[in-house]
């Protein structure tokens, strides 16, 4: 039976983290935010080729889900995937180098932001195809099930993929075969530049999952503890042959569709209201109110992350660009 969560209170209480774990969640979200801010600055300065699609504001979804995954569990990402990569354990330096088109990156600098593949951490890749990671995650879940492993797979996608026929086909198959896969919709309210209500029919996005008998929840995607609580239940179900689950995480991207987007389609008051729900500040306040951390501890953590990301940028800038001889490296032809 589907459950709709309107607030984070119930889920947060069900899975209260220790101070150590909560600080790890905060660190992971802050790392993503700082990384994305650096990428934006580098792009604005002409140091990154092509376009980049940033996820600042959406950190709680990636971290709340991936914090419960092991190295052999798998994720499939999107065009807005830096946060997923980092939350799943990507090396900061290699990720930055790839985005900057340097040879020390994950794809020798040849793939860039839209083609990050990190097999060692179970990351099946970012992709420029809307919904393109959904069948990859289901395929990984099928493989795990056939091999008798207790692995799970996660398909991240945005609300723009809610109307893709591929999602319906894969959900149907996953439900019939009881695949250990979690479908996570990062509903930031816009498919590129178009508001979800202008193009998505139906009373609620979770009805996509309900139609196939998939346990479905709406989660406060600006609260990492709420996401973590809902994901834990889904993973327990998946690892015990309970089949797939579907989470609609309502969140907000602070930037535009891409780094050069003017965002003139957004309402200023609405954007300010979402900023007040910032997931990093929210967890920071919770840590202090719960006497799990002080403002000084949080500030020190932020400083350490700033240094880590700065060092990654310096290493990437010092690395060479791929050479012509790299064109066919690691390709099986």
PDB file of C-alpha atoms in Angstrom, residues 8-265:
ATOM      1  CA  UNK A   8      10.079  14.660   7.422  1.00  0.00           C
ATOM      2  CA  UNK A   9       9.091  14.227  11.073  1.00  0.00           C
ATOM      3  CA  UNK A  10       8.021  10.593  11.034  1.00  0.00           C
ATOM      4  CA  UNK A  11      10.884   9.298   8.905  1.00  0.00           C
ATOM      5  CA  UNK A  12      13.506  11.291  10.816  1.00  0.00           C
ATOM      6  CA  UNK A  13      12.336   9.885  14.124  1.00  0.00           C
ATOM      7  CA  UNK A  14      12.336   6.324  12.825  1.00  0.00           C
ATOM      8  CA  UNK A  15      16.016   6.421  11.913  1.00  0.00           C
ATOM      9  CA  UNK A  16      17.771   8.826  14.269  1.00  0.00           C
ATOM     10  CA  UNK A  17      21.480   8.863  13.422  1.00  0.00           C
ATOM     11  CA  UNK A  18      24.362   9.038  15.855  1.00  0.00           C
ATOM     12  CA  UNK A  19      26.324  12.289  16.047  1.00  0.00           C
ATOM     13  CA  UNK A  20      29.137  10.694  14.049  1.00  0.00           C
ATOM     14  CA  UNK A  21      26.827   9.556  11.261  1.00  0.00           C
ATOM     15  CA  UNK A  22      24.939  12.852  11.153  1.00  0.00           C
ATOM     16  CA  UNK A  23      28.233  14.705  10.737  1.00  0.00           C
ATOM     17  CA  UNK A  24      29.108  12.349   7.874  1.00  0.00           C
ATOM     18  CA  UNK A  25      25.815  13.229   6.218  1.00  0.00           C
ATOM     19  CA  UNK A  26      26.533  16.921   6.687  1.00  0.00           C
ATOM     20  CA  UNK A  27      30.051  16.529   5.336  1.00  0.00           C
ATOM     21  CA  UNK A  28      28.838  14.687   2.259  1.00  0.00           C
ATOM     22  CA  UNK A  29      26.217  17.328   1.471  1.00  0.00           C
ATOM     23  CA  UNK A  30      28.661  20.169   2.072  1.00  0.00           C
ATOM     24  CA  UNK A  31      31.223  18.491  -0.177  1.00  0.00           C
ATOM     25  CA  UNK A  32      28.690  18.345  -3.008  1.00  0.00           C
ATOM     26  CA  UNK A  33      27.673  21.986  -2.495  1.00  0.00           C
ATOM     27  CA  UNK A  34      31.268  23.226  -2.418  1.00  0.00           C
ATOM     28  CA  UNK A  35      32.185  21.106  -5.427  1.00  0.00           C
ATOM     29  CA  UNK A  36      29.287  22.491  -7.447  1.00  0.00           C
ATOM     30  CA  UNK A  37      30.134  26.069  -6.487  1.00  0.00           C
ATOM     31  CA  UNK A  38      33.695  25.537  -7.709  1.00  0.00           C
ATOM     32  CA  UNK A  39      32.441  23.981 -10.946  1.00  0.00           C
ATOM     33  CA  UNK A  40      30.190  26.994 -11.512  1.00  0.00           C
ATOM     34  CA  UNK A  41      33.119  29.375 -10.992  1.00  0.00           C
ATOM     35  CA  UNK A  42      35.370  27.368 -13.292  1.00  0.00           C
ATOM     36  CA  UNK A  43      32.703  27.230 -15.982  1.00  0.00           C
ATOM     37  CA  UNK A  44      32.134  30.981 -15.737  1.00  0.00           C
ATOM     38  CA  UNK A  45      35.879  31.492 -16.144  1.00  0.00           C
ATOM     39  CA  UNK A  46      36.028  29.362 -19.283  1.00  0.00           C
ATOM     40  CA  UNK A  47      37.944  26.495 -17.664  1.00  0.00           C
ATOM     41  CA  UNK A  48      35.262  23.853 -18.409  1.00  0.00           C
ATOM     42  CA  UNK A  49      34.202  22.927 -21.948  1.00  0.00           C
ATOM     43  CA  UNK A  50      30.592  22.332 -22.950  1.00  0.00           C
ATOM     44  CA  UNK A  51      27.744  22.690 -20.462  1.00  0.00           C
ATOM     45  CA  UNK A  52      27.448  21.627 -16.829  1.00  0.00           C
ATOM     46  CA  UNK A  53      24.210  20.871 -14.973  1.00  0.00           C
ATOM     47  CA  UNK A  54      24.564  21.569 -11.261  1.00  0.00           C
ATOM     48  CA  UNK A  55      22.641  20.038  -8.359  1.00  0.00           C
ATOM     49  CA  UNK A  56      23.130  22.631  -5.589  1.00  0.00           C
ATOM     50  CA  UNK A  57      20.015  22.471  -3.409  1.00  0.00           C
ATOM     51  CA  UNK A  58      19.348  18.812  -4.131  1.00  0.00           C
ATOM     52  CA  UNK A  59      22.147  17.339  -1.985  1.00  0.00           C
ATOM     53  CA  UNK A  60      19.859  15.662   0.540  1.00  0.00           C
ATOM     54  CA  UNK A  61      18.477  13.235  -2.037  1.00  0.00           C
ATOM     55  CA  UNK A  62      21.824  11.904  -3.231  1.00  0.00           C
ATOM     56  CA  UNK A  63      23.279  11.700   0.274  1.00  0.00           C
ATOM     57  CA  UNK A  64      20.161  10.346   1.972  1.00  0.00           C
ATOM     58  CA  UNK A  65      20.002   7.458  -0.486  1.00  0.00           C
ATOM     59  CA  UNK A  66      23.669   6.694  -1.089  1.00  0.00           C
ATOM     60  CA  UNK A  67      24.681   6.781   2.589  1.00  0.00           C
ATOM     61  CA  UNK A  68      22.944   3.401   2.961  1.00  0.00           C
ATOM     62  CA  UNK A  69      24.642   1.733  -0.003  1.00  0.00           C
ATOM     63  CA  UNK A  70      27.696  -0.480  -0.026  1.00  0.00           C
ATOM     64  CA  UNK A  71      30.465  -0.278  -2.611  1.00  0.00           C
ATOM     65  CA  UNK A  72      28.961  -3.223  -4.525  1.00  0.00           C
ATOM     66  CA  UNK A  73      25.479  -1.699  -4.645  1.00  0.00           C
ATOM     67  CA  UNK A  74      24.822   0.222  -7.840  1.00  0.00           C
ATOM     68  CA  UNK A  75      23.418   3.536  -8.968  1.00  0.00           C
ATOM     69  CA  UNK A  76      22.547   4.995 -12.348  1.00  0.00           C
ATOM     70  CA  UNK A  77      22.646   8.766 -12.569  1.00  0.00           C
ATOM     71  CA  UNK A  78      21.462  11.651 -14.752  1.00  0.00           C
ATOM     72  CA  UNK A  79      22.810  14.731 -16.533  1.00  0.00           C
ATOM     73  CA  UNK A  80      22.733  16.440 -13.094  1.00  0.00           C
ATOM     74  CA  UNK A  81      24.873  13.779 -11.515  1.00  0.00           C
ATOM     75  CA  UNK A  82      27.918  15.222  -9.747  1.00  0.00           C
ATOM     76  CA  UNK A  83      26.171  14.860  -6.395  1.00  0.00           C
ATOM     77  CA  UNK A  84      25.268  11.224  -7.016  1.00  0.00           C
ATOM     78  CA  UNK A  85      28.860  10.474  -7.972  1.00  0.00           C
ATOM     79  CA  UNK A  86      30.328  12.099  -4.868  1.00  0.00           C
ATOM     80  CA  UNK A  87      27.733  10.590  -2.523  1.00  0.00           C
ATOM     81  CA  UNK A  88      28.549   7.136  -3.929  1.00  0.00           C
ATOM     82  CA  UNK A  89      32.257   7.576  -3.220  1.00  0.00           C
ATOM     83  CA  UNK A  90      33.803   9.188  -6.282  1.00  0.00           C
ATOM     84  CA  UNK A  91      37.294  10.594  -5.922  1.00  0.00           C
ATOM     85  CA  UNK A  92      36.986  14.388  -5.801  1.00  0.00           C
ATOM     86  CA  UNK A  93      40.150  14.962  -7.826  1.00  0.00           C
ATOM     87  CA  UNK A  94      39.312  12.497 -10.582  1.00  0.00           C
ATOM     88  CA  UNK A  95      35.765  13.826 -10.885  1.00  0.00           C
ATOM     89  CA  UNK A  96      36.945  17.419 -11.125  1.00  0.00           C
ATOM     90  CA  UNK A  97      39.590  16.454 -13.670  1.00  0.00           C
ATOM     91  CA  UNK A  98      37.053  14.714 -15.878  1.00  0.00           C
ATOM     92  CA  UNK A  99      34.701  17.692 -15.809  1.00  0.00           C
ATOM     93  CA  UNK A 100      37.630  19.926 -16.757  1.00  0.00           C
ATOM     94  CA  UNK A 101      38.585  17.592 -19.612  1.00  0.00           C
ATOM     95  CA  UNK A 102      41.901  16.470 -18.116  1.00  0.00           C
ATOM     96  CA  UNK A 103      43.655  13.165 -18.643  1.00  0.00           C
ATOM     97  CA  UNK A 104      43.562  12.233 -14.925  1.00  0.00           C
ATOM     98  CA  UNK A 105      39.751  12.114 -14.993  1.00  0.00           C
ATOM     99  CA  UNK A 106      37.546   9.041 -14.924  1.00  0.00           C
ATOM    100  CA  UNK A 107      37.353   8.886 -18.707  1.00  0.00           C
ATOM    101  CA  UNK A 108      40.766  10.370 -19.436  1.00  0.00           C
ATOM    102  CA  UNK A 109      39.016  13.707 -19.862  1.00  0.00           C
ATOM    103  CA  UNK A 110      37.104  12.515 -22.907  1.00  0.00           C
ATOM    104  CA  UNK A 111      33.594  12.172 -21.489  1.00  0.00           C
ATOM    105  CA  UNK A 112      33.165  15.194 -19.267  1.00  0.00           C
ATOM    106  CA  UNK A 113      30.300  15.818 -16.892  1.00  0.00           C
ATOM    107  CA  UNK A 114      27.710  13.794 -18.815  1.00  0.00           C
ATOM    108  CA  UNK A 115      29.732  10.581 -19.061  1.00  0.00           C
ATOM    109  CA  UNK A 116      31.139   9.776 -15.609  1.00  0.00           C
ATOM    110  CA  UNK A 117      31.565   6.021 -15.101  1.00  0.00           C
ATOM    111  CA  UNK A 118      32.968   4.722 -11.797  1.00  0.00           C
ATOM    112  CA  UNK A 119      32.798   0.945 -11.724  1.00  0.00           C
ATOM    113  CA  UNK A 120      34.811   0.630  -8.505  1.00  0.00           C
ATOM    114  CA  UNK A 121      32.068   2.462  -6.620  1.00  0.00           C
ATOM    115  CA  UNK A 122      29.120   0.839  -8.378  1.00  0.00           C
ATOM    116  CA  UNK A 123      28.299   3.931 -10.408  1.00  0.00           C
ATOM    117  CA  UNK A 124      26.890   2.915 -13.786  1.00  0.00           C
ATOM    118  CA  UNK A 125      27.249   6.434 -15.078  1.00  0.00           C
ATOM    119  CA  UNK A 126      25.848   9.874 -15.687  1.00  0.00           C
ATOM    120  CA  UNK A 127      23.991  10.408 -18.944  1.00  0.00           C
ATOM    121  CA  UNK A 128      22.580  13.128 -21.133  1.00  0.00           C
ATOM    122  CA  UNK A 129      19.566  10.973 -22.055  1.00  0.00           C
ATOM    123  CA  UNK A 130      16.446  11.787 -20.015  1.00  0.00           C
ATOM    124  CA  UNK A 131      15.629   8.634 -18.061  1.00  0.00           C
ATOM    125  CA  UNK A 132      18.568   6.829 -19.642  1.00  0.00           C
ATOM    126  CA  UNK A 133      19.813   5.415 -16.353  1.00  0.00           C
ATOM    127  CA  UNK A 134      16.506   3.787 -15.424  1.00  0.00           C
ATOM    128  CA  UNK A 135      16.943   0.565 -17.460  1.00  0.00           C
ATOM    129  CA  UNK A 136      20.618   0.359 -16.467  1.00  0.00           C
ATOM    130  CA  UNK A 137      19.697   0.221 -12.788  1.00  0.00           C
ATOM    131  CA  UNK A 138      16.973  -2.347 -13.449  1.00  0.00           C
ATOM    132  CA  UNK A 139      19.417  -4.458 -15.438  1.00  0.00           C
ATOM    133  CA  UNK A 140      21.933  -4.321 -12.605  1.00  0.00           C
ATOM    134  CA  UNK A 141      19.204  -5.345 -10.167  1.00  0.00           C
ATOM    135  CA  UNK A 142      18.230  -8.262 -12.423  1.00  0.00           C
ATOM    136  CA  UNK A 143      21.843  -9.388 -12.553  1.00  0.00           C
ATOM    137  CA  UNK A 144      22.145  -9.226  -8.764  1.00  0.00           C
ATOM    138  CA  UNK A 145      18.937 -11.209  -8.317  1.00  0.00           C
ATOM    139  CA  UNK A 146      19.955 -13.918 -10.776  1.00  0.00           C
ATOM    140  CA  UNK A 147      23.336 -14.256  -9.082  1.00  0.00           C
ATOM    141  CA  UNK A 148      21.710 -14.587  -5.667  1.00  0.00           C
ATOM    142  CA  UNK A 149      23.376 -11.459  -4.309  1.00  0.00           C
ATOM    143  CA  UNK A 150      21.753  -9.101  -1.794  1.00  0.00           C
ATOM    144  CA  UNK A 151      22.812  -6.084  -3.793  1.00  0.00           C
ATOM    145  CA  UNK A 152      20.420  -3.283  -4.625  1.00  0.00           C
ATOM    146  CA  UNK A 153      20.397  -0.768  -7.463  1.00  0.00           C
ATOM    147  CA  UNK A 154      19.127   2.808  -7.566  1.00  0.00           C
ATOM    148  CA  UNK A 155      17.806   4.703 -10.579  1.00  0.00           C
ATOM    149  CA  UNK A 156      17.986   8.464 -10.089  1.00  0.00           C
ATOM    150  CA  UNK A 157      15.953  10.594 -12.488  1.00  0.00           C
ATOM    151  CA  UNK A 158      14.273  13.986 -12.575  1.00  0.00           C
ATOM    152  CA  UNK A 159      10.617  14.887 -12.912  1.00  0.00           C
ATOM    153  CA  UNK A 160      11.231  15.356 -16.625  1.00  0.00           C
ATOM    154  CA  UNK A 161      11.471  11.555 -16.910  1.00  0.00           C
ATOM    155  CA  UNK A 162       8.042  10.969 -15.354  1.00  0.00           C
ATOM    156  CA  UNK A 163       6.454  11.037 -18.808  1.00  0.00           C
ATOM    157  CA  UNK A 164       8.974   8.769 -20.507  1.00  0.00           C
ATOM    158  CA  UNK A 165       7.497   5.469 -21.664  1.00  0.00           C
ATOM    159  CA  UNK A 166      10.762   3.815 -20.695  1.00  0.00           C
ATOM    160  CA  UNK A 167       9.996   4.478 -17.023  1.00  0.00           C
ATOM    161  CA  UNK A 168       6.656   2.688 -17.267  1.00  0.00           C
ATOM    162  CA  UNK A 169       8.116  -0.297 -19.106  1.00  0.00           C
ATOM    163  CA  UNK A 170      10.929  -0.712 -16.597  1.00  0.00           C
ATOM    164  CA  UNK A 171       8.685  -0.246 -13.557  1.00  0.00           C
ATOM    165  CA  UNK A 172       6.323  -2.875 -14.909  1.00  0.00           C
ATOM    166  CA  UNK A 173       9.135  -5.360 -15.461  1.00  0.00           C
ATOM    167  CA  UNK A 174      10.716  -4.619 -12.079  1.00  0.00           C
ATOM    168  CA  UNK A 175       7.393  -5.188 -10.328  1.00  0.00           C
ATOM    169  CA  UNK A 176       6.663  -8.464 -12.135  1.00  0.00           C
ATOM    170  CA  UNK A 177      10.156  -9.835 -11.522  1.00  0.00           C
ATOM    171  CA  UNK A 178      10.449  -8.328  -8.010  1.00  0.00           C
ATOM    172  CA  UNK A 179      13.764  -6.696  -8.822  1.00  0.00           C
ATOM    173  CA  UNK A 180      15.805  -5.120  -5.986  1.00  0.00           C
ATOM    174  CA  UNK A 181      15.728  -1.631  -7.465  1.00  0.00           C
ATOM    175  CA  UNK A 182      14.778   1.732  -6.008  1.00  0.00           C
ATOM    176  CA  UNK A 183      13.380   4.355  -8.379  1.00  0.00           C
ATOM    177  CA  UNK A 184      14.190   7.845  -7.075  1.00  0.00           C
ATOM    178  CA  UNK A 185      12.556  10.838  -8.724  1.00  0.00           C
ATOM    179  CA  UNK A 186      14.308  14.096  -7.843  1.00  0.00           C
ATOM    180  CA  UNK A 187      11.298  16.326  -8.361  1.00  0.00           C
ATOM    181  CA  UNK A 188      12.767  19.817  -8.559  1.00  0.00           C
ATOM    182  CA  UNK A 189       9.658  21.169 -10.256  1.00  0.00           C
ATOM    183  CA  UNK A 190      11.168  21.823 -13.677  1.00  0.00           C
ATOM    184  CA  UNK A 191      11.980  19.655 -16.676  1.00  0.00           C
ATOM    185  CA  UNK A 192      14.708  21.828 -18.180  1.00  0.00           C
ATOM    186  CA  UNK A 193      12.804  25.161 -18.328  1.00  0.00           C
ATOM    187  CA  UNK A 194       9.228  23.879 -18.042  1.00  0.00           C
ATOM    188  CA  UNK A 195       7.205  23.627 -14.825  1.00  0.00           C
ATOM    189  CA  UNK A 196       6.052  20.109 -14.002  1.00  0.00           C
ATOM    190  CA  UNK A 197       2.375  21.106 -13.756  1.00  0.00           C
ATOM    191  CA  UNK A 198       2.416  22.302 -17.358  1.00  0.00           C
ATOM    192  CA  UNK A 199       3.421  18.943 -18.825  1.00  0.00           C
ATOM    193  CA  UNK A 200       2.659  16.182 -16.310  1.00  0.00           C
ATOM    194  CA  UNK A 201      -0.871  14.844 -16.024  1.00  0.00           C
ATOM    195  CA  UNK A 202      -2.270  13.103 -12.980  1.00  0.00           C
ATOM    196  CA  UNK A 203      -2.929  14.074  -9.367  1.00  0.00           C
ATOM    197  CA  UNK A 204       0.467  13.061  -7.975  1.00  0.00           C
ATOM    198  CA  UNK A 205       3.721  11.684  -9.404  1.00  0.00           C
ATOM    199  CA  UNK A 206       3.635   8.695  -7.042  1.00  0.00           C
ATOM    200  CA  UNK A 207       0.672   7.347  -8.996  1.00  0.00           C
ATOM    201  CA  UNK A 208       3.259   6.276 -11.581  1.00  0.00           C
ATOM    202  CA  UNK A 209       4.483   3.660  -9.128  1.00  0.00           C
ATOM    203  CA  UNK A 210       1.102   2.853  -7.596  1.00  0.00           C
ATOM    204  CA  UNK A 211      -0.218   1.861 -11.026  1.00  0.00           C
ATOM    205  CA  UNK A 212       2.258  -1.039 -11.050  1.00  0.00           C
ATOM    206  CA  UNK A 213       1.733  -2.023  -7.425  1.00  0.00           C
ATOM    207  CA  UNK A 214       5.130  -0.595  -6.454  1.00  0.00           C
ATOM    208  CA  UNK A 215       5.335   0.769  -2.874  1.00  0.00           C
ATOM    209  CA  UNK A 216       5.572   4.533  -3.398  1.00  0.00           C
ATOM    210  CA  UNK A 217       6.246   7.489  -1.113  1.00  0.00           C
ATOM    211  CA  UNK A 218       6.481  11.245  -1.392  1.00  0.00           C
ATOM    212  CA  UNK A 219       9.407  12.506   0.659  1.00  0.00           C
ATOM    213  CA  UNK A 220      10.702  15.910   1.733  1.00  0.00           C
ATOM    214  CA  UNK A 221      13.762  15.988  -0.478  1.00  0.00           C
ATOM    215  CA  UNK A 222      15.232  18.936   1.427  1.00  0.00           C
ATOM    216  CA  UNK A 223      15.603  16.808   4.584  1.00  0.00           C
ATOM    217  CA  UNK A 224      18.395  14.251   4.401  1.00  0.00           C
ATOM    218  CA  UNK A 225      17.033  12.353   7.409  1.00  0.00           C
ATOM    219  CA  UNK A 226      13.619  11.974   5.788  1.00  0.00           C
ATOM    220  CA  UNK A 227      15.191  10.679   2.574  1.00  0.00           C
ATOM    221  CA  UNK A 228      17.433   8.339   4.536  1.00  0.00           C
ATOM    222  CA  UNK A 229      14.487   6.935   6.495  1.00  0.00           C
ATOM    223  CA  UNK A 230      12.398   6.247   3.419  1.00  0.00           C
ATOM    224  CA  UNK A 231      15.359   4.761   1.543  1.00  0.00           C
ATOM    225  CA  UNK A 232      16.184   2.431   4.421  1.00  0.00           C
ATOM    226  CA  UNK A 233      12.716   0.881   4.298  1.00  0.00           C
ATOM    227  CA  UNK A 234      12.967   0.504   0.529  1.00  0.00           C
ATOM    228  CA  UNK A 235      16.378  -1.166   0.722  1.00  0.00           C
ATOM    229  CA  UNK A 236      15.262  -3.558   3.452  1.00  0.00           C
ATOM    230  CA  UNK A 237      12.362  -4.572   1.242  1.00  0.00           C
ATOM    231  CA  UNK A 238      14.596  -4.980  -1.815  1.00  0.00           C
ATOM    232  CA  UNK A 239      17.272  -7.028  -0.031  1.00  0.00           C
ATOM    233  CA  UNK A 240      14.611  -9.410   1.272  1.00  0.00           C
ATOM    234  CA  UNK A 241      13.042 -10.142  -2.113  1.00  0.00           C
ATOM    235  CA  UNK A 242      10.316  -7.571  -1.617  1.00  0.00           C
ATOM    236  CA  UNK A 243      10.828  -6.018  -5.025  1.00  0.00           C
ATOM    237  CA  UNK A 244      11.120  -2.403  -6.154  1.00  0.00           C
ATOM    238  CA  UNK A 245      10.112   0.859  -4.484  1.00  0.00           C
ATOM    239  CA  UNK A 246       9.507   4.368  -5.756  1.00  0.00           C
ATOM    240  CA  UNK A 247      10.405   7.597  -3.948  1.00  0.00           C
ATOM    241  CA  UNK A 248       9.376  11.030  -5.157  1.00  0.00           C
ATOM    242  CA  UNK A 249      11.722  13.427  -3.408  1.00  0.00           C
ATOM    243  CA  UNK A 250      10.457  16.999  -3.646  1.00  0.00           C
ATOM    244  CA  UNK A 251      13.488  19.245  -3.892  1.00  0.00           C
ATOM    245  CA  UNK A 252      14.746  22.358  -5.663  1.00  0.00           C
ATOM    246  CA  UNK A 253      17.719  23.225  -7.814  1.00  0.00           C
ATOM    247  CA  UNK A 254      19.149  26.595  -6.915  1.00  0.00           C
ATOM    248  CA  UNK A 255      20.702  27.039 -10.326  1.00  0.00           C
ATOM    249  CA  UNK A 256      19.203  26.779 -13.763  1.00  0.00           C
ATOM    250  CA  UNK A 257      18.935  23.817 -16.054  1.00  0.00           C
ATOM    251  CA  UNK A 258      22.572  24.435 -16.962  1.00  0.00           C
ATOM    252  CA  UNK A 259      25.156  26.839 -15.580  1.00  0.00           C
ATOM    253  CA  UNK A 260      24.383  29.504 -18.190  1.00  0.00           C
ATOM    254  CA  UNK A 261      20.604  29.474 -17.674  1.00  0.00           C
ATOM    255  CA  UNK A 262      19.158  32.890 -16.644  1.00  0.00           C
ATOM    256  CA  UNK A 263      16.228  31.211 -14.827  1.00  0.00           C
ATOM    257  CA  UNK A 264      13.739  33.858 -15.906  1.00  0.00           C
ATOM    258  CA  UNK A 265      11.006  31.200 -15.781  1.00  0.00           C
TER     259      UNK A 265
END
